[in-house]
Short mmCIF file of C-alpha atoms in Angstrom, two decimals:
data_model
loop_
_atom_site.label_atom_id
_atom_site.label_comp_id
_atom_site.label_asym_id
_atom_site.label_seq_id
_atom_site.Cartn_x
_atom_site.Cartn_y
_atom_site.Cartn_z
CA UNK A 207 -15.40 -9.05 -8.18
CA UNK A 208 -14.79 -5.38 -8.85
CA UNK A 209 -11.44 -3.65 -8.54
CA UNK A 210 -11.10 -0.94 -5.90
CA UNK A 211 -11.76 2.55 -7.13
CA UNK A 212 -8.40 4.24 -7.83
CA UNK A 213 -9.66 7.57 -6.52
CA UNK A 214 -10.84 6.14 -3.19
CA UNK A 215 -8.97 7.57 -0.21
CA UNK A 216 -6.69 5.18 1.66
CA UNK A 217 -8.30 3.51 4.62
CA UNK A 218 -7.35 4.99 7.99
CA UNK A 219 -5.29 2.98 10.47
CA UNK A 220 -7.38 0.59 12.54
CA UNK A 221 -8.94 2.17 15.61
CA UNK A 222 -9.11 -1.08 17.51
CA UNK A 223 -6.97 -4.12 18.21
CA UNK A 224 -3.40 -4.43 19.49
CA UNK A 225 -2.00 -1.90 17.01
CA UNK A 226 -4.25 0.83 18.28
CA UNK A 227 -3.67 -0.22 21.90
CA UNK A 228 0.11 0.17 21.80
CA UNK A 229 -0.29 3.52 20.03
CA UNK A 230 -2.69 4.81 22.68
CA UNK A 231 -0.45 3.60 25.49
CA UNK A 232 2.61 5.20 23.86
CA UNK A 233 0.79 8.50 23.39
CA UNK A 234 -0.53 8.47 26.95
CA UNK A 235 2.89 7.66 28.36
CA UNK A 236 4.52 10.34 26.20
CA UNK A 237 2.02 12.92 27.43
CA UNK A 238 2.49 12.01 31.10
CA UNK A 239 6.23 11.84 30.69
CA UNK A 240 6.40 15.19 28.92
CA UNK A 241 4.29 16.82 31.62
CA UNK A 242 6.46 15.29 34.33
CA UNK A 243 9.61 16.53 32.59
CA UNK A 244 8.26 20.08 32.51
CA UNK A 245 7.32 19.84 36.20
CA UNK A 246 10.78 18.56 37.09
CA UNK A 247 12.38 21.38 35.09
CA UNK A 248 10.30 23.86 37.08
CA UNK A 249 11.37 22.25 40.35
CA UNK A 250 15.01 22.36 39.28
CA UNK A 251 14.69 26.04 38.47
CA UNK A 252 12.80 27.14 41.57
CA UNK A 253 13.60 24.91 44.53
CA UNK A 254 15.86 26.45 47.16
CA UNK A 255 19.42 25.13 47.21
CA UNK A 256 18.94 23.55 50.64
CA UNK A 257 16.44 21.09 49.14
CA UNK A 258 18.87 19.87 46.49
CA UNK A 259 21.97 17.73 46.62
CA UNK A 260 25.25 19.28 45.51
CA UNK A 261 25.00 19.59 41.71
CA UNK A 262 21.29 18.74 42.06
CA UNK A 263 20.14 21.32 39.52
CA UNK A 264 22.61 20.03 36.96
CA UNK A 265 21.59 16.41 37.59
CA UNK A 266 17.92 17.31 37.23
CA UNK A 267 18.62 19.25 34.05
CA UNK A 268 20.28 16.24 32.45
CA UNK A 269 17.45 13.94 33.50
CA UNK A 270 14.87 16.42 32.14
CA UNK A 271 16.69 16.46 28.78
CA UNK A 272 16.72 12.67 28.60
CA UNK A 273 13.07 12.47 29.60
CA UNK A 274 11.78 15.08 27.18
CA UNK A 275 13.74 13.68 24.22
CA UNK A 276 12.51 10.15 24.85
CA UNK A 277 8.95 11.41 25.34
CA UNK A 278 9.23 12.93 21.87
CA UNK A 279 10.56 9.63 20.53
CA UNK A 280 7.45 7.87 21.84
CA UNK A 281 5.23 10.48 20.18
CA UNK A 282 7.01 10.00 16.86
CA UNK A 283 6.80 6.21 17.08
CA UNK A 284 3.08 6.33 17.83
CA UNK A 285 2.28 8.81 15.06
CA UNK A 286 4.48 6.97 12.56
CA UNK A 287 1.90 4.23 12.90
CA UNK A 288 4.21 1.37 12.01
CA UNK A 289 3.27 -1.80 13.80
CA UNK A 290 6.92 -2.88 14.15
CA UNK A 291 7.52 0.01 16.55
CA UNK A 292 5.47 -1.79 19.19
CA UNK A 293 8.64 -3.79 19.88
CA UNK A 294 10.84 -0.78 20.74
CA UNK A 295 8.36 1.67 22.29
CA UNK A 296 8.18 -0.15 25.67
CA UNK A 297 11.97 -0.04 25.91
CA UNK A 298 12.02 3.72 25.46
CA UNK A 299 9.34 4.10 28.15
CA UNK A 300 10.95 1.72 30.64
CA UNK A 301 14.44 3.04 30.00
CA UNK A 302 13.52 6.64 30.68
CA UNK A 303 11.79 5.71 33.95
CA UNK A 304 14.71 3.57 35.12
CA UNK A 305 17.16 6.33 34.23
CA UNK A 306 15.34 9.52 35.22
CA UNK A 307 13.64 8.55 38.48
CA UNK A 308 16.88 7.59 40.30
CA UNK A 309 18.59 10.75 39.04
CA UNK A 310 15.70 12.93 40.22
CA UNK A 311 15.71 11.23 43.61
CA UNK A 312 19.46 11.72 44.01
CA UNK A 313 19.14 15.39 43.05
CA UNK A 314 16.29 15.90 45.52
CA UNK A 315 18.10 14.13 48.40
CA UNK A 316 15.66 11.24 48.18
CA UNK A 317 16.34 7.52 48.51
CA UNK A 318 19.68 6.59 46.99
CA UNK A 319 18.70 4.25 44.18
CA UNK A 320 21.13 5.73 41.68
CA UNK A 321 22.52 2.27 40.97
CA UNK A 322 19.40 1.68 38.85
CA UNK A 323 20.15 4.56 36.44
CA UNK A 324 22.76 2.62 34.40
CA UNK A 325 20.16 -0.08 33.81
CA UNK A 326 17.80 2.54 32.43
CA UNK A 327 20.52 3.94 30.20
CA UNK A 328 21.26 0.44 28.94
CA UNK A 329 17.59 -0.17 28.12
CA UNK A 330 17.51 3.13 26.20
CA UNK A 331 20.64 2.18 24.24
CA UNK A 332 19.15 -1.22 23.40
CA UNK A 333 15.92 0.46 22.27
CA UNK A 334 17.84 2.77 19.91
CA UNK A 335 19.77 -0.24 18.58
CA UNK A 336 16.49 -2.12 18.14
CA UNK A 337 15.10 0.74 16.08
CA UNK A 338 18.28 0.77 13.98
CA UNK A 339 17.96 -2.98 13.46
CA UNK A 340 14.37 -2.54 12.28
CA UNK A 341 15.54 0.06 9.77
CA UNK A 342 18.35 -2.16 8.48
CA UNK A 343 15.96 -5.09 8.12
CA UNK A 344 13.65 -2.76 6.15
CA UNK A 345 10.80 -3.49 8.52
CA UNK A 346 9.91 0.18 8.74
#
């Protein structure tokens, strides 16, 4: 049995299997989420005041910030390519949806489901703590 050639390039990450699947899903979600955040920022900037709740622009601005930052987190997790991140990536995706959608709806005078937003924030906090735990356990 021959030893591997020391000058051989490292093998690329697998392009199939569950590792690649969670990466593709994370990247797709990050792209859709980032695009949605930009669209919501445009709405917040250009909608007439009569279409927004009091403080609606401010509420939308905060939700856009949360959404864009957590979209970037999903991009970083996917490109980092560490398999352990598959455990925290869904939390970041779910948390941003549960937080941002109710805030957007409140700002746009839509259905009042704002009671869901704290659940989304809690999921985001748990996801950040999960990532910290992975770092402490030296899994990353």
